[in-house]
Amino acid sequence: ETELRSILGAFLFRGDDVFKSVSVLSGGERSRLALARTLLSPANVLVLDEPTNHLDIESREALVEALTTYPGAVILVSHDMHLLELVADRLWLVSNGTVTPFEDDLEAYRKLLLSDAKPAKDRKEAPAPKPKRPTREALLALKSEARKSEARVEKLNQMRDKLATKLADPDLYEDTKIGEMEVWQKKYAEVMEALDRAEALWMQDLEKLEAAEHP
């Protein structure tokens, strides 16, 4: 029971929430429950397709932590760059009916999509294409990523402010509440760490958008 409650807690099911009927759960809660069940399975390979859909920021962070500690292999398909950067250690390029290892990083893949060029090993066989303006679809995709990053930062800032207000309560520091205080301090540290990462990714997205709009 302790292990099960720990897994459920990691996916934000705490207290009396663990006794809820599945029929009353929201779409996001059902997604989190399905992921928790998957990670409890004895399988040594997981195939996940867009696992962060319908998840809020805190749930995404819980998923990242769970996947990084999962002992088996994970095949992950996702447009969530934050998730991929934190979890994936090997990239595969699916193109023209083939699947091949992609030796560069996600940043190189972004540039590949924007430039509509071939992978590095193929560029050696043909002259480098002239720089050209990204397509409208590529620009829209970059703007969408930037907006998502901004929303993620805003959400984390709100969480930080709420936790700061909680930690400013003098009653929290009474001797009888030391354990509770430590829990809130840990939550605050986790949010600040997630905020640092989110702000860095947001800045990266803005720089890429700026470079694409003004090549």
mmCIF file of C-alpha atoms in Angstrom:
data_model
loop_
_atom_site.group_PDB
_atom_site.id
_atom_site.type_symbol
_atom_site.label_atom_id
_atom_site.label_comp_id
_atom_site.label_asym_id
_atom_site.label_seq_id
_atom_site.Cartn_x
_atom_site.Cartn_y
_atom_site.Cartn_z
ATOM 1 C CA GLU A 1 0.000 0.000 0.000
ATOM 2 C CA THR A 2 2.876 2.365 0.779
ATOM 3 C CA GLU A 3 4.388 1.848 -2.668
ATOM 4 C CA LEU A 4 1.031 2.365 -4.379
ATOM 5 C CA ARG A 5 0.351 5.551 -2.441
ATOM 6 C CA SER A 6 3.820 6.802 -3.324
ATOM 7 C CA ILE A 7 3.173 6.259 -7.032
ATOM 8 C CA LEU A 8 -0.256 7.887 -6.795
ATOM 9 C CA GLY A 9 1.230 10.806 -4.880
ATOM 10 C CA ALA A 10 3.799 11.339 -7.617
ATOM 11 C CA PHE A 11 0.877 11.771 -10.021
ATOM 12 C CA LEU A 12 -0.935 14.170 -7.670
ATOM 13 C CA PHE A 13 -3.467 11.735 -6.173
ATOM 14 C CA ARG A 14 -3.179 12.421 -2.459
ATOM 15 C CA GLY A 15 -5.317 12.034 0.648
ATOM 16 C CA ASP A 16 -8.894 11.033 -0.043
ATOM 17 C CA ASP A 17 -8.312 11.395 -3.799
ATOM 18 C CA VAL A 18 -6.988 7.821 -3.866
ATOM 19 C CA PHE A 19 -10.484 6.530 -3.063
ATOM 20 C CA LYS A 20 -12.228 8.345 -5.923
ATOM 21 C CA SER A 21 -14.145 6.323 -8.477
ATOM 22 C CA VAL A 22 -12.608 6.463 -11.958
ATOM 23 C CA SER A 23 -15.993 7.523 -13.352
ATOM 24 C CA VAL A 24 -15.797 10.914 -11.586
ATOM 25 C CA LEU A 25 -12.244 11.739 -12.706
ATOM 26 C CA SER A 26 -11.551 14.484 -15.212
ATOM 27 C CA GLY A 27 -9.781 13.820 -18.507
ATOM 28 C CA GLY A 28 -6.464 15.015 -17.102
ATOM 29 C CA GLU A 29 -6.863 12.896 -13.973
ATOM 30 C CA ARG A 30 -7.611 9.811 -16.068
ATOM 31 C CA SER A 31 -4.483 10.448 -18.128
ATOM 32 C CA ARG A 32 -2.402 10.673 -14.961
ATOM 33 C CA LEU A 33 -3.965 7.487 -13.584
ATOM 34 C CA ALA A 34 -3.282 5.631 -16.841
ATOM 35 C CA LEU A 35 0.369 6.700 -16.733
ATOM 36 C CA ALA A 36 0.687 5.599 -13.109
ATOM 37 C CA ARG A 37 -0.754 2.170 -13.988
ATOM 38 C CA THR A 38 1.604 1.875 -16.930
ATOM 39 C CA LEU A 39 4.659 2.567 -14.786
ATOM 40 C CA LEU A 40 3.519 -0.097 -12.312
ATOM 41 C CA SER A 41 3.345 -2.757 -15.023
ATOM 42 C CA PRO A 42 6.078 -5.436 -15.167
ATOM 43 C CA ALA A 43 6.834 -4.619 -18.825
ATOM 44 C CA ASN A 44 10.422 -3.679 -19.619
ATOM 45 C CA VAL A 45 9.461 -1.488 -22.600
ATOM 46 C CA LEU A 46 6.959 1.386 -22.651
ATOM 47 C CA VAL A 47 5.645 2.998 -25.854
ATOM 48 C CA LEU A 48 4.193 6.439 -25.105
ATOM 49 C CA ASP A 49 2.482 8.640 -27.701
ATOM 50 C CA GLU A 50 2.136 12.296 -26.604
ATOM 51 C CA PRO A 51 1.916 11.376 -22.881
ATOM 52 C CA THR A 52 1.764 15.023 -21.733
ATOM 53 C CA ASN A 53 -1.515 15.768 -23.544
ATOM 54 C CA HIS A 54 -4.150 17.040 -21.052
ATOM 55 C CA LEU A 55 -1.550 17.244 -18.256
ATOM 56 C CA ASP A 56 -0.869 20.433 -16.306
ATOM 57 C CA ILE A 57 2.684 21.621 -15.571
ATOM 58 C CA GLU A 58 2.953 19.932 -12.189
ATOM 59 C CA SER A 59 1.756 16.635 -13.679
ATOM 60 C CA ARG A 60 4.325 16.938 -16.477
ATOM 61 C CA GLU A 61 7.108 17.389 -13.950
ATOM 62 C CA ALA A 62 5.867 14.282 -12.106
ATOM 63 C CA LEU A 63 5.906 12.350 -15.380
ATOM 64 C CA VAL A 64 9.476 13.455 -16.117
ATOM 65 C CA GLU A 65 10.611 12.269 -12.690
ATOM 66 C CA ALA A 66 8.806 8.931 -13.094
ATOM 67 C CA LEU A 67 10.232 8.274 -16.562
ATOM 68 C CA THR A 68 13.802 9.121 -15.563
ATOM 69 C CA THR A 69 13.637 6.575 -12.733
ATOM 70 C CA TYR A 70 11.850 3.886 -14.802
ATOM 71 C CA PRO A 71 14.271 0.934 -15.097
ATOM 72 C CA GLY A 72 13.158 -0.250 -18.552
ATOM 73 C CA ALA A 73 13.316 1.245 -22.042
ATOM 74 C CA VAL A 74 10.917 3.978 -23.155
ATOM 75 C CA ILE A 75 9.961 4.720 -26.767
ATOM 76 C CA LEU A 76 8.569 8.235 -26.666
ATOM 77 C CA VAL A 77 6.741 10.219 -29.365
ATOM 78 C CA SER A 78 6.074 13.818 -28.352
ATOM 79 C CA HIS A 79 5.998 17.454 -29.477
ATOM 80 C CA ASP A 80 6.809 18.524 -25.895
ATOM 81 C CA MET A 81 10.437 19.662 -26.250
ATOM 82 C CA HIS A 82 10.754 20.169 -22.490
ATOM 83 C CA LEU A 83 9.859 16.515 -21.912
ATOM 84 C CA LEU A 84 12.170 15.264 -24.656
ATOM 85 C CA GLU A 85 15.134 17.330 -23.486
ATOM 86 C CA LEU A 86 14.821 15.944 -19.956
ATOM 87 C CA VAL A 87 14.025 12.311 -20.757
ATOM 88 C CA ALA A 88 15.307 11.233 -24.180
ATOM 89 C CA ASP A 89 18.915 10.085 -24.518
ATOM 90 C CA ARG A 90 18.623 8.723 -28.076
ATOM 91 C CA LEU A 91 16.849 10.242 -31.084
ATOM 92 C CA TRP A 92 15.501 8.534 -34.211
ATOM 93 C CA LEU A 93 14.607 10.223 -37.478
ATOM 94 C CA VAL A 94 11.488 8.931 -39.240
ATOM 95 C CA SER A 95 11.597 10.121 -42.851
ATOM 96 C CA ASN A 96 10.811 8.847 -46.354
ATOM 97 C CA GLY A 97 9.609 5.472 -45.092
ATOM 98 C CA THR A 98 12.746 4.800 -43.040
ATOM 99 C CA VAL A 99 13.830 5.028 -39.398
ATOM 100 C CA THR A 100 17.470 5.925 -38.756
ATOM 101 C CA PRO A 101 19.483 7.087 -35.723
ATOM 102 C CA PHE A 102 19.734 10.887 -35.500
ATOM 103 C CA GLU A 103 23.208 11.662 -34.223
ATOM 104 C CA ASP A 104 22.644 15.373 -33.476
ATOM 105 C CA ASP A 105 20.588 16.907 -30.658
ATOM 106 C CA LEU A 106 17.111 18.431 -30.553
ATOM 107 C CA GLU A 107 18.446 21.856 -31.436
ATOM 108 C CA ALA A 108 19.935 20.437 -34.632
ATOM 109 C CA TYR A 109 16.589 18.770 -35.374
ATOM 110 C CA ARG A 110 14.784 22.106 -35.007
ATOM 111 C CA LYS A 111 17.213 23.658 -37.489
ATOM 112 C CA LEU A 112 16.688 20.700 -39.808
ATOM 113 C CA LEU A 113 12.934 21.300 -39.808
ATOM 114 C CA LEU A 114 13.274 25.056 -40.273
ATOM 115 C CA SER A 115 15.811 24.844 -43.071
ATOM 116 C CA ASP A 116 14.056 21.925 -44.793
ATOM 117 C CA ALA A 117 17.554 20.443 -45.228
ATOM 118 C CA LYS A 118 18.778 16.857 -45.134
ATOM 119 C CA PRO A 119 20.630 15.255 -42.188
ATOM 120 C CA ALA A 120 24.315 16.150 -41.839
ATOM 121 C CA LYS A 121 25.609 12.916 -43.451
ATOM 122 C CA ASP A 122 23.506 13.578 -46.576
ATOM 123 C CA ARG A 123 24.568 17.213 -46.894
ATOM 124 C CA LYS A 124 28.112 16.072 -47.652
ATOM 125 C CA GLU A 125 26.880 14.542 -50.896
ATOM 126 C CA ALA A 126 25.157 17.675 -52.167
ATOM 127 C CA PRO A 127 25.912 21.403 -52.096
ATOM 128 C CA ALA A 128 24.543 23.228 -49.107
ATOM 129 C CA PRO A 129 21.165 24.849 -49.830
ATOM 130 C CA LYS A 130 20.980 28.608 -49.912
ATOM 131 C CA PRO A 131 19.508 30.170 -46.753
ATOM 132 C CA LYS A 132 15.827 30.731 -47.211
ATOM 133 C CA ARG A 133 13.008 32.115 -45.184
ATOM 134 C CA PRO A 134 11.177 29.505 -43.054
ATOM 135 C CA THR A 135 7.736 28.444 -44.196
ATOM 136 C CA ARG A 136 4.616 29.930 -42.665
ATOM 137 C CA GLU A 137 3.873 26.604 -40.984
ATOM 138 C CA ALA A 138 7.331 26.548 -39.398
ATOM 139 C CA LEU A 139 6.919 30.089 -38.083
ATOM 140 C CA LEU A 140 3.502 29.242 -36.648
ATOM 141 C CA ALA A 141 4.997 26.193 -34.947
ATOM 142 C CA LEU A 142 7.747 28.335 -33.385
ATOM 143 C CA LYS A 143 5.227 30.913 -32.203
ATOM 144 C CA SER A 144 3.108 28.140 -30.694
ATOM 145 C CA GLU A 145 6.124 26.739 -28.834
ATOM 146 C CA ALA A 146 6.984 30.222 -27.534
ATOM 147 C CA ARG A 147 3.419 30.760 -26.296
ATOM 148 C CA LYS A 148 3.402 27.377 -24.573
ATOM 149 C CA SER A 149 6.723 28.174 -22.898
ATOM 150 C CA GLU A 150 5.412 31.551 -21.754
ATOM 151 C CA ALA A 151 2.260 29.937 -20.328
ATOM 152 C CA ARG A 152 4.411 27.350 -18.532
ATOM 153 C CA VAL A 153 6.498 30.125 -16.945
ATOM 154 C CA GLU A 154 3.379 32.053 -15.942
ATOM 155 C CA LYS A 155 1.836 28.958 -14.333
ATOM 156 C CA LEU A 156 5.018 28.228 -12.384
ATOM 157 C CA ASN A 157 5.220 31.852 -11.245
ATOM 158 C CA GLN A 158 1.699 31.564 -9.889
ATOM 159 C CA MET A 159 2.618 28.346 -8.072
ATOM 160 C CA ARG A 160 5.726 30.024 -6.674
ATOM 161 C CA ASP A 161 3.723 33.016 -5.370
ATOM 162 C CA LYS A 162 1.187 30.740 -3.673
ATOM 163 C CA LEU A 163 3.942 28.716 -2.009
ATOM 164 C CA ALA A 164 5.757 31.886 -0.938
ATOM 165 C CA THR A 165 2.545 33.109 0.713
ATOM 166 C CA LYS A 166 2.193 29.773 2.487
ATOM 167 C CA LEU A 167 5.800 29.885 3.710
ATOM 168 C CA ALA A 168 5.298 33.450 4.988
ATOM 169 C CA ASP A 169 2.648 32.226 7.457
ATOM 170 C CA PRO A 170 4.206 32.420 10.976
ATOM 171 C CA ASP A 171 2.002 29.571 12.216
ATOM 172 C CA LEU A 172 3.840 27.206 9.875
ATOM 173 C CA TYR A 173 6.986 27.535 11.951
ATOM 174 C CA GLU A 174 5.525 26.327 15.233
ATOM 175 C CA ASP A 175 7.285 23.312 16.742
ATOM 176 C CA THR A 176 4.278 21.105 16.077
ATOM 177 C CA LYS A 177 4.399 21.881 12.346
ATOM 178 C CA ILE A 178 8.071 21.310 11.556
ATOM 179 C CA GLY A 179 7.266 18.353 9.308
ATOM 180 C CA GLU A 180 4.627 20.314 7.411
ATOM 181 C CA MET A 181 7.034 23.255 6.984
ATOM 182 C CA GLU A 182 9.683 20.982 5.477
ATOM 183 C CA VAL A 183 7.153 19.625 2.979
ATOM 184 C CA TRP A 184 6.238 23.140 1.807
ATOM 185 C CA GLN A 185 9.882 24.176 1.610
ATOM 186 C CA LYS A 186 10.617 21.139 -0.571
ATOM 187 C CA LYS A 187 7.685 21.996 -2.837
ATOM 188 C CA TYR A 188 8.970 25.562 -3.144
ATOM 189 C CA ALA A 189 12.463 24.355 -4.089
ATOM 190 C CA GLU A 190 11.014 22.007 -6.721
ATOM 191 C CA VAL A 191 8.924 24.785 -8.250
ATOM 192 C CA MET A 192 11.909 27.160 -8.350
ATOM 193 C CA GLU A 193 13.999 24.505 -10.094
ATOM 194 C CA ALA A 194 11.229 23.871 -12.627
ATOM 195 C CA LEU A 195 10.845 27.637 -13.122
ATOM 196 C CA ASP A 196 14.538 28.039 -13.922
ATOM 197 C CA ARG A 197 14.301 25.329 -16.574
ATOM 198 C CA ALA A 198 11.070 26.733 -17.998
ATOM 199 C CA GLU A 199 12.487 30.264 -18.256
ATOM 200 C CA ALA A 200 15.602 28.977 -20.017
ATOM 201 C CA LEU A 201 13.470 27.070 -22.536
ATOM 202 C CA TRP A 202 11.256 30.117 -23.062
ATOM 203 C CA MET A 203 14.310 32.268 -23.841
ATOM 204 C CA GLN A 204 15.521 29.625 -26.289
ATOM 205 C CA ASP A 205 12.138 29.565 -28.019
ATOM 206 C CA LEU A 206 12.079 33.374 -28.309
ATOM 207 C CA GLU A 207 15.608 33.428 -29.744
ATOM 208 C CA LYS A 208 14.704 30.798 -32.317
ATOM 209 C CA LEU A 209 11.559 32.694 -33.271
ATOM 210 C CA GLU A 210 13.523 35.924 -33.620
ATOM 211 C CA ALA A 211 16.137 34.210 -35.789
ATOM 212 C CA ALA A 212 13.433 32.670 -37.993
ATOM 213 C CA GLU A 213 11.539 35.934 -38.427
ATOM 214 C CA HIS A 214 14.716 37.894 -39.241
ATOM 215 C CA PRO A 215 17.122 35.477 -40.966
#
